[in-house]
PDB file of C-alpha atoms in Angstrom:
ATOM      1  CA  MET A   1     -29.420  12.191 -11.835  1.00  0.00           C
ATOM      2  CA  THR A   2     -30.871  10.460 -14.911  1.00  0.00           C
ATOM      3  CA  GLU A   3     -34.590   9.783 -14.698  1.00  0.00           C
ATOM      4  CA  ALA A   4     -35.546   6.109 -14.798  1.00  0.00           C
ATOM      5  CA  ALA A   5     -36.846   4.907 -18.138  1.00  0.00           C
ATOM      6  CA  GLU A   6     -40.531   4.049 -18.261  1.00  0.00           C
ATOM      7  CA  LEU A   7     -41.778   0.565 -19.034  1.00  0.00           C
ATOM      8  CA  PRO A   8     -43.953   0.731 -22.171  1.00  0.00           C
ATOM      9  CA  PRO A   9     -47.370  -0.974 -22.283  1.00  0.00           C
ATOM     10  CA  ALA A  10     -47.343  -4.639 -23.234  1.00  0.00           C
ATOM     11  CA  PRO A  11     -47.735  -5.193 -26.981  1.00  0.00           C
ATOM     12  CA  GLU A  12     -50.767  -7.083 -28.262  1.00  0.00           C
ATOM     13  CA  GLN A  13     -48.586 -10.096 -29.117  1.00  0.00           C
ATOM     14  CA  ALA A  14     -47.884 -10.536 -25.395  1.00  0.00           C
ATOM     15  CA  ARG A  15     -51.551 -11.286 -24.694  1.00  0.00           C
ATOM     16  CA  ASP A  16     -51.516 -14.074 -27.247  1.00  0.00           C
ATOM     17  CA  VAL A  17     -48.172 -15.513 -26.146  1.00  0.00           C
ATOM     18  CA  PHE A  18     -48.767 -15.472 -22.379  1.00  0.00           C
ATOM     19  CA  GLY A  19     -52.507 -16.176 -22.455  1.00  0.00           C
ATOM     20  CA  ASP A  20     -53.896 -16.767 -18.949  1.00  0.00           C
ATOM     21  CA  ARG A  21     -50.529 -15.746 -17.527  1.00  0.00           C
ATOM     22  CA  PHE A  22     -50.543 -12.323 -19.195  1.00  0.00           C
ATOM     23  CA  ALA A  23     -51.093 -10.456 -15.901  1.00  0.00           C
ATOM     24  CA  ASP A  24     -48.158 -12.359 -14.373  1.00  0.00           C
ATOM     25  CA  ALA A  25     -45.983 -11.464 -17.360  1.00  0.00           C
ATOM     26  CA  VAL A  26     -46.864  -7.776 -16.836  1.00  0.00           C
ATOM     27  CA  ARG A  27     -45.959  -8.051 -13.150  1.00  0.00           C
ATOM     28  CA  TYR A  28     -42.651  -9.697 -14.041  1.00  0.00           C
ATOM     29  CA  ALA A  29     -41.884  -6.921 -16.528  1.00  0.00           C
ATOM     30  CA  GLU A  30     -42.652  -4.356 -13.814  1.00  0.00           C
ATOM     31  CA  LEU A  31     -40.342  -6.136 -11.373  1.00  0.00           C
ATOM     32  CA  LEU A  32     -37.527  -6.163 -13.939  1.00  0.00           C
ATOM     33  CA  ALA A  33     -38.054  -2.461 -14.654  1.00  0.00           C
ATOM     34  CA  GLU A  34     -38.111  -1.533 -10.959  1.00  0.00           C
ATOM     35  CA  THR A  35     -36.367  -3.996  -8.652  1.00  0.00           C
ATOM     36  CA  GLY A  36     -34.263  -5.505 -11.446  1.00  0.00           C
ATOM     37  CA  VAL A  37     -32.789  -2.130 -12.359  1.00  0.00           C
ATOM     38  CA  GLN A  38     -32.327  -1.078  -8.722  1.00  0.00           C
ATOM     39  CA  ARG A  39     -30.361  -4.250  -7.961  1.00  0.00           C
ATOM     40  CA  GLY A  40     -28.281  -4.039 -11.113  1.00  0.00           C
ATOM     41  CA  LEU A  41     -29.782  -7.147 -12.705  1.00  0.00           C
ATOM     42  CA  ILE A  42     -30.798  -5.320 -15.852  1.00  0.00           C
ATOM     43  CA  GLY A  43     -29.588  -2.058 -17.339  1.00  0.00           C
ATOM     44  CA  PRO A  44     -31.938   0.959 -17.277  1.00  0.00           C
ATOM     45  CA  ARG A  45     -31.546   1.353 -21.044  1.00  0.00           C
ATOM     46  CA  GLU A  46     -33.177  -2.063 -21.498  1.00  0.00           C
ATOM     47  CA  VAL A  47     -36.455  -0.990 -19.857  1.00  0.00           C
ATOM     48  CA  PRO A  48     -38.057   0.551 -22.990  1.00  0.00           C
ATOM     49  CA  ARG A  49     -37.427  -2.676 -24.911  1.00  0.00           C
ATOM     50  CA  LEU A  50     -38.127  -5.176 -22.136  1.00  0.00           C
ATOM     51  CA  TRP A  51     -41.105  -6.712 -23.931  1.00  0.00           C
ATOM     52  CA  GLU A  52     -39.709  -7.217 -27.425  1.00  0.00           C
ATOM     53  CA  ARG A  53     -36.045  -7.803 -26.655  1.00  0.00           C
ATOM     54  CA  HIS A  54     -36.390  -9.800 -23.452  1.00  0.00           C
ATOM     55  CA  LEU A  55     -39.766 -11.258 -22.430  1.00  0.00           C
ATOM     56  CA  LEU A  56     -41.171 -12.128 -25.859  1.00  0.00           C
ATOM     57  CA  ASN A  57     -37.749 -12.964 -27.271  1.00  0.00           C
ATOM     58  CA  CYS A  58     -37.418 -15.592 -24.521  1.00  0.00           C
ATOM     59  CA  ALA A  59     -41.025 -16.798 -24.396  1.00  0.00           C
ATOM     60  CA  VAL A  60     -40.970 -17.923 -28.035  1.00  0.00           C
ATOM     61  CA  LEU A  61     -38.266 -20.430 -27.114  1.00  0.00           C
ATOM     62  CA  SER A  62     -41.239 -22.550 -26.006  1.00  0.00           C
ATOM     63  CA  GLU A  63     -41.867 -23.354 -29.680  1.00  0.00           C
ATOM     64  CA  VAL A  64     -38.926 -25.775 -29.702  1.00  0.00           C
ATOM     65  CA  VAL A  65     -39.065 -27.208 -26.159  1.00  0.00           C
ATOM     66  CA  PRO A  66     -40.704 -30.667 -26.059  1.00  0.00           C
ATOM     67  CA  GLU A  67     -43.769 -31.285 -23.882  1.00  0.00           C
ATOM     68  CA  GLY A  68     -43.501 -32.354 -20.260  1.00  0.00           C
ATOM     69  CA  VAL A  69     -39.704 -32.311 -19.963  1.00  0.00           C
ATOM     70  CA  THR A  70     -37.282 -31.135 -17.294  1.00  0.00           C
ATOM     71  CA  VAL A  71     -35.332 -27.952 -18.014  1.00  0.00           C
ATOM     72  CA  CYS A  72     -32.295 -26.308 -16.439  1.00  0.00           C
ATOM     73  CA  ASP A  73     -31.803 -22.619 -17.255  1.00  0.00           C
ATOM     74  CA  VAL A  74     -28.046 -22.114 -16.850  1.00  0.00           C
ATOM     75  CA  GLY A  75     -26.853 -18.696 -15.681  1.00  0.00           C
ATOM     76  CA  SER A  76     -30.458 -17.585 -15.317  1.00  0.00           C
ATOM     77  CA  GLY A  77     -29.561 -14.063 -14.147  1.00  0.00           C
ATOM     78  CA  ALA A  78     -32.791 -12.090 -13.870  1.00  0.00           C
ATOM     79  CA  GLY A  79     -34.746 -15.139 -15.067  1.00  0.00           C
ATOM     80  CA  LEU A  80     -34.244 -14.943 -18.816  1.00  0.00           C
ATOM     81  CA  PRO A  81     -35.238 -17.159 -20.553  1.00  0.00           C
ATOM     82  CA  GLY A  82     -36.412 -19.379 -17.667  1.00  0.00           C
ATOM     83  CA  ILE A  83     -39.252 -17.292 -16.249  1.00  0.00           C
ATOM     84  CA  PRO A  84     -40.932 -16.313 -19.547  1.00  0.00           C
ATOM     85  CA  LEU A  85     -40.671 -19.979 -20.546  1.00  0.00           C
ATOM     86  CA  ALA A  86     -42.278 -21.008 -17.244  1.00  0.00           C
ATOM     87  CA  LEU A  87     -45.107 -18.523 -17.731  1.00  0.00           C
ATOM     88  CA  VAL A  88     -46.126 -20.036 -21.084  1.00  0.00           C
ATOM     89  CA  ARG A  89     -45.366 -23.692 -20.263  1.00  0.00           C
ATOM     90  CA  ASP A  90     -46.692 -25.057 -16.978  1.00  0.00           C
ATOM     91  CA  ASP A  91     -46.064 -28.594 -18.289  1.00  0.00           C
ATOM     92  CA  LEU A  92     -42.315 -28.128 -17.751  1.00  0.00           C
ATOM     93  CA  LYS A  93     -40.281 -28.668 -14.579  1.00  0.00           C
ATOM     94  CA  ILE A  94     -37.761 -25.826 -14.628  1.00  0.00           C
ATOM     95  CA  THR A  95     -34.648 -25.213 -12.538  1.00  0.00           C
ATOM     96  CA  LEU A  96     -33.207 -21.694 -12.570  1.00  0.00           C
ATOM     97  CA  LEU A  97     -29.484 -22.129 -11.944  1.00  0.00           C
ATOM     98  CA  GLU A  98     -27.590 -18.992 -10.944  1.00  0.00           C
ATOM     99  CA  PRO A  99     -24.390 -18.537  -8.886  1.00  0.00           C
ATOM    100  CA  LEU A 100     -24.900 -14.980  -7.561  1.00  0.00           C
ATOM    101  CA  LEU A 101     -26.860 -14.501  -4.328  1.00  0.00           C
ATOM    102  CA  ARG A 102     -28.499 -11.181  -5.241  1.00  0.00           C
ATOM    103  CA  ARG A 103     -29.821 -12.777  -8.416  1.00  0.00           C
ATOM    104  CA  THR A 104     -31.095 -15.945  -6.738  1.00  0.00           C
ATOM    105  CA  ASN A 105     -32.824 -13.786  -4.114  1.00  0.00           C
ATOM    106  CA  PHE A 106     -34.608 -11.906  -6.901  1.00  0.00           C
ATOM    107  CA  LEU A 107     -35.507 -15.123  -8.725  1.00  0.00           C
ATOM    108  CA  THR A 108     -36.924 -16.663  -5.538  1.00  0.00           C
ATOM    109  CA  GLU A 109     -39.048 -13.563  -4.920  1.00  0.00           C
ATOM    110  CA  VAL A 110     -40.394 -13.636  -8.486  1.00  0.00           C
ATOM    111  CA  VAL A 111     -41.162 -17.367  -8.408  1.00  0.00           C
ATOM    112  CA  GLU A 112     -43.067 -17.002  -5.115  1.00  0.00           C
ATOM    113  CA  LEU A 113     -44.901 -13.847  -6.155  1.00  0.00           C
ATOM    114  CA  LEU A 114     -46.054 -15.317  -9.466  1.00  0.00           C
ATOM    115  CA  GLY A 115     -46.922 -18.725  -7.984  1.00  0.00           C
ATOM    116  CA  LEU A 116     -44.632 -20.658 -10.321  1.00  0.00           C
ATOM    117  CA  ASP A 117     -44.904 -23.990  -8.506  1.00  0.00           C
ATOM    118  CA  HIS A 118     -43.150 -25.828 -11.343  1.00  0.00           C
ATOM    119  CA  VAL A 119     -39.998 -23.713 -10.964  1.00  0.00           C
ATOM    120  CA  THR A 120     -37.090 -24.241  -8.541  1.00  0.00           C
ATOM    121  CA  VAL A 121     -34.269 -21.779  -7.897  1.00  0.00           C
ATOM    122  CA  VAL A 122     -30.814 -23.234  -7.226  1.00  0.00           C
ATOM    123  CA  ARG A 123     -27.756 -21.198  -6.343  1.00  0.00           C
ATOM    124  CA  GLY A 124     -24.559 -22.578  -7.856  1.00  0.00           C
ATOM    125  CA  ARG A 125     -22.389 -22.909 -10.920  1.00  0.00           C
ATOM    126  CA  ALA A 126     -23.118 -25.558 -13.503  1.00  0.00           C
ATOM    127  CA  GLU A 127     -19.791 -27.311 -12.903  1.00  0.00           C
ATOM    128  CA  GLU A 128     -20.551 -27.481  -9.155  1.00  0.00           C
ATOM    129  CA  VAL A 129     -24.032 -29.001  -9.368  1.00  0.00           C
ATOM    130  CA  MET A 130     -23.265 -31.806 -11.819  1.00  0.00           C
ATOM    131  CA  GLY A 131     -24.147 -35.042 -10.066  1.00  0.00           C
ATOM    132  CA  LYS A 132     -26.072 -33.162  -7.373  1.00  0.00           C
ATOM    133  CA  LEU A 133     -28.999 -32.171  -9.585  1.00  0.00           C
ATOM    134  CA  PRO A 134     -30.852 -34.836 -11.568  1.00  0.00           C
ATOM    135  CA  PRO A 135     -29.868 -34.731 -15.275  1.00  0.00           C
ATOM    136  CA  VAL A 136     -32.414 -32.846 -17.382  1.00  0.00           C
ATOM    137  CA  HIS A 137     -33.911 -33.248 -20.846  1.00  0.00           C
ATOM    138  CA  VAL A 138     -33.186 -29.656 -21.894  1.00  0.00           C
ATOM    139  CA  VAL A 139     -30.638 -27.008 -20.918  1.00  0.00           C
ATOM    140  CA  THR A 140     -31.448 -23.414 -21.845  1.00  0.00           C
ATOM    141  CA  ALA A 141     -29.233 -20.333 -21.790  1.00  0.00           C
ATOM    142  CA  ARG A 142     -29.156 -16.751 -23.008  1.00  0.00           C
ATOM    143  CA  ALA A 143     -26.251 -14.300 -23.107  1.00  0.00           C
ATOM    144  CA  VAL A 144     -24.169 -16.448 -20.755  1.00  0.00           C
ATOM    145  CA  ALA A 145     -20.961 -17.167 -22.707  1.00  0.00           C
ATOM    146  CA  PRO A 146     -19.627 -18.086 -26.167  1.00  0.00           C
ATOM    147  CA  LEU A 147     -21.040 -21.423 -27.332  1.00  0.00           C
ATOM    148  CA  ASP A 148     -17.892 -23.507 -26.788  1.00  0.00           C
ATOM    149  CA  ARG A 149     -17.606 -22.385 -23.150  1.00  0.00           C
ATOM    150  CA  LEU A 150     -21.357 -22.568 -22.538  1.00  0.00           C
ATOM    151  CA  ALA A 151     -21.372 -26.145 -23.808  1.00  0.00           C
ATOM    152  CA  THR A 152     -18.781 -27.250 -21.230  1.00  0.00           C
ATOM    153  CA  TRP A 153     -21.142 -26.044 -18.508  1.00  0.00           C
ATOM    154  CA  GLY A 154     -24.502 -27.000 -19.970  1.00  0.00           C
ATOM    155  CA  ILE A 155     -24.063 -30.285 -21.814  1.00  0.00           C
ATOM    156  CA  PRO A 156     -22.864 -32.310 -18.769  1.00  0.00           C
ATOM    157  CA  LEU A 157     -26.172 -31.461 -17.036  1.00  0.00           C
ATOM    158  CA  LEU A 158     -28.169 -33.254 -19.727  1.00  0.00           C
ATOM    159  CA  ARG A 159     -29.679 -36.713 -19.741  1.00  0.00           C
ATOM    160  CA  PRO A 160     -28.619 -39.035 -22.546  1.00  0.00           C
ATOM    161  CA  TYR A 161     -30.173 -37.856 -25.815  1.00  0.00           C
ATOM    162  CA  GLY A 162     -31.047 -34.472 -24.319  1.00  0.00           C
ATOM    163  CA  GLU A 163     -30.490 -31.099 -25.952  1.00  0.00           C
ATOM    164  CA  MET A 164     -29.104 -27.651 -25.207  1.00  0.00           C
ATOM    165  CA  LEU A 165     -31.030 -24.660 -26.557  1.00  0.00           C
ATOM    166  CA  ALA A 166     -29.022 -21.442 -26.548  1.00  0.00           C
ATOM    167  CA  LEU A 167     -30.577 -18.130 -27.553  1.00  0.00           C
ATOM    168  CA  LYS A 168     -28.010 -16.343 -29.694  1.00  0.00           C
ATOM    169  CA  GLY A 169     -27.836 -13.333 -31.990  1.00  0.00           C
ATOM    170  CA  ASP A 170     -26.148 -12.626 -35.289  1.00  0.00           C
ATOM    171  CA  THR A 171     -23.045 -14.588 -34.269  1.00  0.00           C
ATOM    172  CA  ALA A 172     -24.902 -17.928 -34.005  1.00  0.00           C
ATOM    173  CA  GLU A 173     -23.562 -19.487 -37.195  1.00  0.00           C
ATOM    174  CA  GLU A 174     -20.011 -18.312 -36.553  1.00  0.00           C
ATOM    175  CA  GLU A 175     -20.079 -19.560 -32.953  1.00  0.00           C
ATOM    176  CA  LEU A 176     -21.413 -22.930 -34.047  1.00  0.00           C
ATOM    177  CA  LYS A 177     -18.606 -23.371 -36.575  1.00  0.00           C
ATOM    178  CA  SER A 178     -15.953 -22.322 -34.048  1.00  0.00           C
ATOM    179  CA  ALA A 179     -17.335 -24.672 -31.404  1.00  0.00           C
ATOM    180  CA  ALA A 180     -17.683 -27.738 -33.665  1.00  0.00           C
ATOM    181  CA  THR A 181     -14.650 -29.620 -32.309  1.00  0.00           C
ATOM    182  CA  ALA A 182     -15.466 -28.828 -28.684  1.00  0.00           C
ATOM    183  CA  LEU A 183     -19.089 -29.904 -29.139  1.00  0.00           C
ATOM    184  CA  SER A 184     -18.049 -33.209 -30.678  1.00  0.00           C
ATOM    185  CA  LYS A 185     -15.770 -33.954 -27.713  1.00  0.00           C
ATOM    186  CA  LEU A 186     -18.664 -33.159 -25.378  1.00  0.00           C
ATOM    187  CA  GLY A 187     -20.862 -35.809 -26.965  1.00  0.00           C
ATOM    188  CA  ALA A 188     -22.870 -33.691 -29.402  1.00  0.00           C
ATOM    189  CA  VAL A 189     -24.275 -35.718 -32.284  1.00  0.00           C
ATOM    190  CA  GLN A 190     -26.237 -33.052 -34.137  1.00  0.00           C
ATOM    191  CA  THR A 191     -26.430 -29.252 -34.229  1.00  0.00           C
ATOM    192  CA  SER A 192     -28.784 -26.814 -35.926  1.00  0.00           C
ATOM    193  CA  ILE A 193     -29.811 -23.161 -35.984  1.00  0.00           C
ATOM    194  CA  LEU A 194     -33.514 -22.446 -35.521  1.00  0.00           C
ATOM    195  CA  HIS A 195     -35.541 -19.258 -35.887  1.00  0.00           C
ATOM    196  CA  VAL A 196     -38.610 -18.915 -33.664  1.00  0.00           C
ATOM    197  CA  GLY A 197     -41.241 -16.300 -32.921  1.00  0.00           C
ATOM    198  CA  GLU A 198     -42.552 -15.569 -36.410  1.00  0.00           C
ATOM    199  CA  GLY A 199     -45.220 -12.878 -36.131  1.00  0.00           C
ATOM    200  CA  VAL A 200     -44.274 -12.231 -32.494  1.00  0.00           C
ATOM    201  CA  VAL A 201     -40.762 -10.768 -32.551  1.00  0.00           C
ATOM    202  CA  ASP A 202     -38.918  -9.044 -35.356  1.00  0.00           C
ATOM    203  CA  PRO A 203     -36.275 -10.143 -36.038  1.00  0.00           C
ATOM    204  CA  MET A 204     -37.156 -13.665 -34.980  1.00  0.00           C
ATOM    205  CA  SER A 205     -35.228 -15.209 -32.091  1.00  0.00           C
ATOM    206  CA  THR A 206     -32.230 -17.321 -33.083  1.00  0.00           C
ATOM    207  CA  VAL A 207     -31.689 -20.582 -31.225  1.00  0.00           C
ATOM    208  CA  VAL A 208     -28.679 -22.866 -31.447  1.00  0.00           C
ATOM    209  CA  ARG A 209     -29.755 -26.456 -30.768  1.00  0.00           C
ATOM    210  CA  VAL A 210     -27.139 -28.982 -29.700  1.00  0.00           C
ATOM    211  CA  GLU A 211     -28.360 -32.569 -29.410  1.00  0.00           C
ATOM    212  CA  VAL A 212     -26.297 -35.140 -27.509  1.00  0.00           C
ATOM    213  CA  GLY A 213     -25.991 -38.904 -27.671  1.00  0.00           C
ATOM    214  CA  GLU A 214     -25.741 -41.426 -24.865  1.00  0.00           C
ATOM    215  CA  SER A 215     -22.774 -39.720 -23.133  1.00  0.00           C
ATOM    216  CA  PRO A 216     -23.520 -36.026 -22.477  1.00  0.00           C
ATOM    217  CA  GLY A 217     -20.232 -34.275 -21.786  1.00  0.00           C
ATOM    218  CA  GLY A 218     -18.140 -37.070 -23.248  1.00  0.00           C
ATOM    219  CA  VAL A 219     -15.921 -39.582 -21.453  1.00  0.00           C
ATOM    220  CA  ARG A 220     -14.357 -37.128 -19.004  1.00  0.00           C
ATOM    221  CA  PHE A 221     -17.698 -35.927 -17.678  1.00  0.00           C
ATOM    222  CA  ALA A 222     -19.125 -39.443 -17.569  1.00  0.00           C
ATOM    223  CA  ALA A 223     -16.400 -40.297 -15.030  1.00  0.00           C
ATOM    224  CA  LYS A 224     -17.155 -37.150 -13.022  1.00  0.00           C
ATOM    225  CA  ARG A 225     -20.876 -37.897 -13.066  1.00  0.00           C
ATOM    226  CA  ALA A 226     -20.318 -41.450 -11.871  1.00  0.00           C
ATOM    227  CA  LYS A 227     -18.077 -40.241  -9.052  1.00  0.00           C
ATOM    228  CA  ALA A 228     -20.652 -37.645  -7.974  1.00  0.00           C
ATOM    229  CA  ALA A 229     -23.386 -40.290  -8.008  1.00  0.00           C
ATOM    230  CA  ARG A 230     -21.295 -42.625  -5.815  1.00  0.00           C
ATOM    231  CA  THR A 231     -20.625 -39.782  -3.377  1.00  0.00           C
ATOM    232  CA  GLY A 232     -24.332 -38.983  -3.238  1.00  0.00           C
ATOM    233  CA  ARG A 233     -25.254 -42.606  -2.510  1.00  0.00           C
ATOM    234  CA  ALA A 234     -22.618 -42.798   0.227  1.00  0.00           C
ATOM    235  CA  ARG A 235     -24.007 -39.677   1.894  1.00  0.00           C
ATOM    236  CA  ARG A 236     -27.562 -41.027   1.799  1.00  0.00           C
ATOM    237  CA  ARG A 237     -26.435 -44.256   3.518  1.00  0.00           C
ATOM    238  CA  ARG A 238     -24.977 -42.357   6.470  1.00  0.00           C
TER     239      ARG A 238
END
């Protein structure tokens, strides 16, 4: 049987990034390395690079998230990027959206253990919760799906003039070009590629930003959203 990989000590950059929440970030890293691996939420080979490749890589997303907004982390999995973002930004109201029960159980345990009162865990798929969850200012995602498919799930959850921030790797520019037509149909009005985490992670984290206009998701999703809203009002009247 292969021996479990050991979690390395937190790098000095982590103290600066997480500040007062550094101890909580260490506990989260420990949970990922132990419980996360045991439950199959993260591969054992990722443990030695949990800090650089996962926690810090996600935490620096905070550099481009506006102050005091609502965020939905789509396909949150083991809580990446949602939990590192929550640890550095208590001004945000964050929903961790994840369809698998074993993952939502883990997320709920982490949120309670770390006292993340500004974080809510919701079990479901993005296409199922549209109209049931309030639209958000920002949708985040990491390693969920190619950009064109991710956009069909994430953009309809946005408020008018909101934005989707997707952590991507070397394929960011190629994915953005391939998804251009799909993004336009979904109501995107501007796209850009950002690099964050200078001096914290090397290479820096790559973020695809998709900004929407007054109709997130386009005409088709506007009709779906209106129908869901009517259904919700009808239920509340009963």
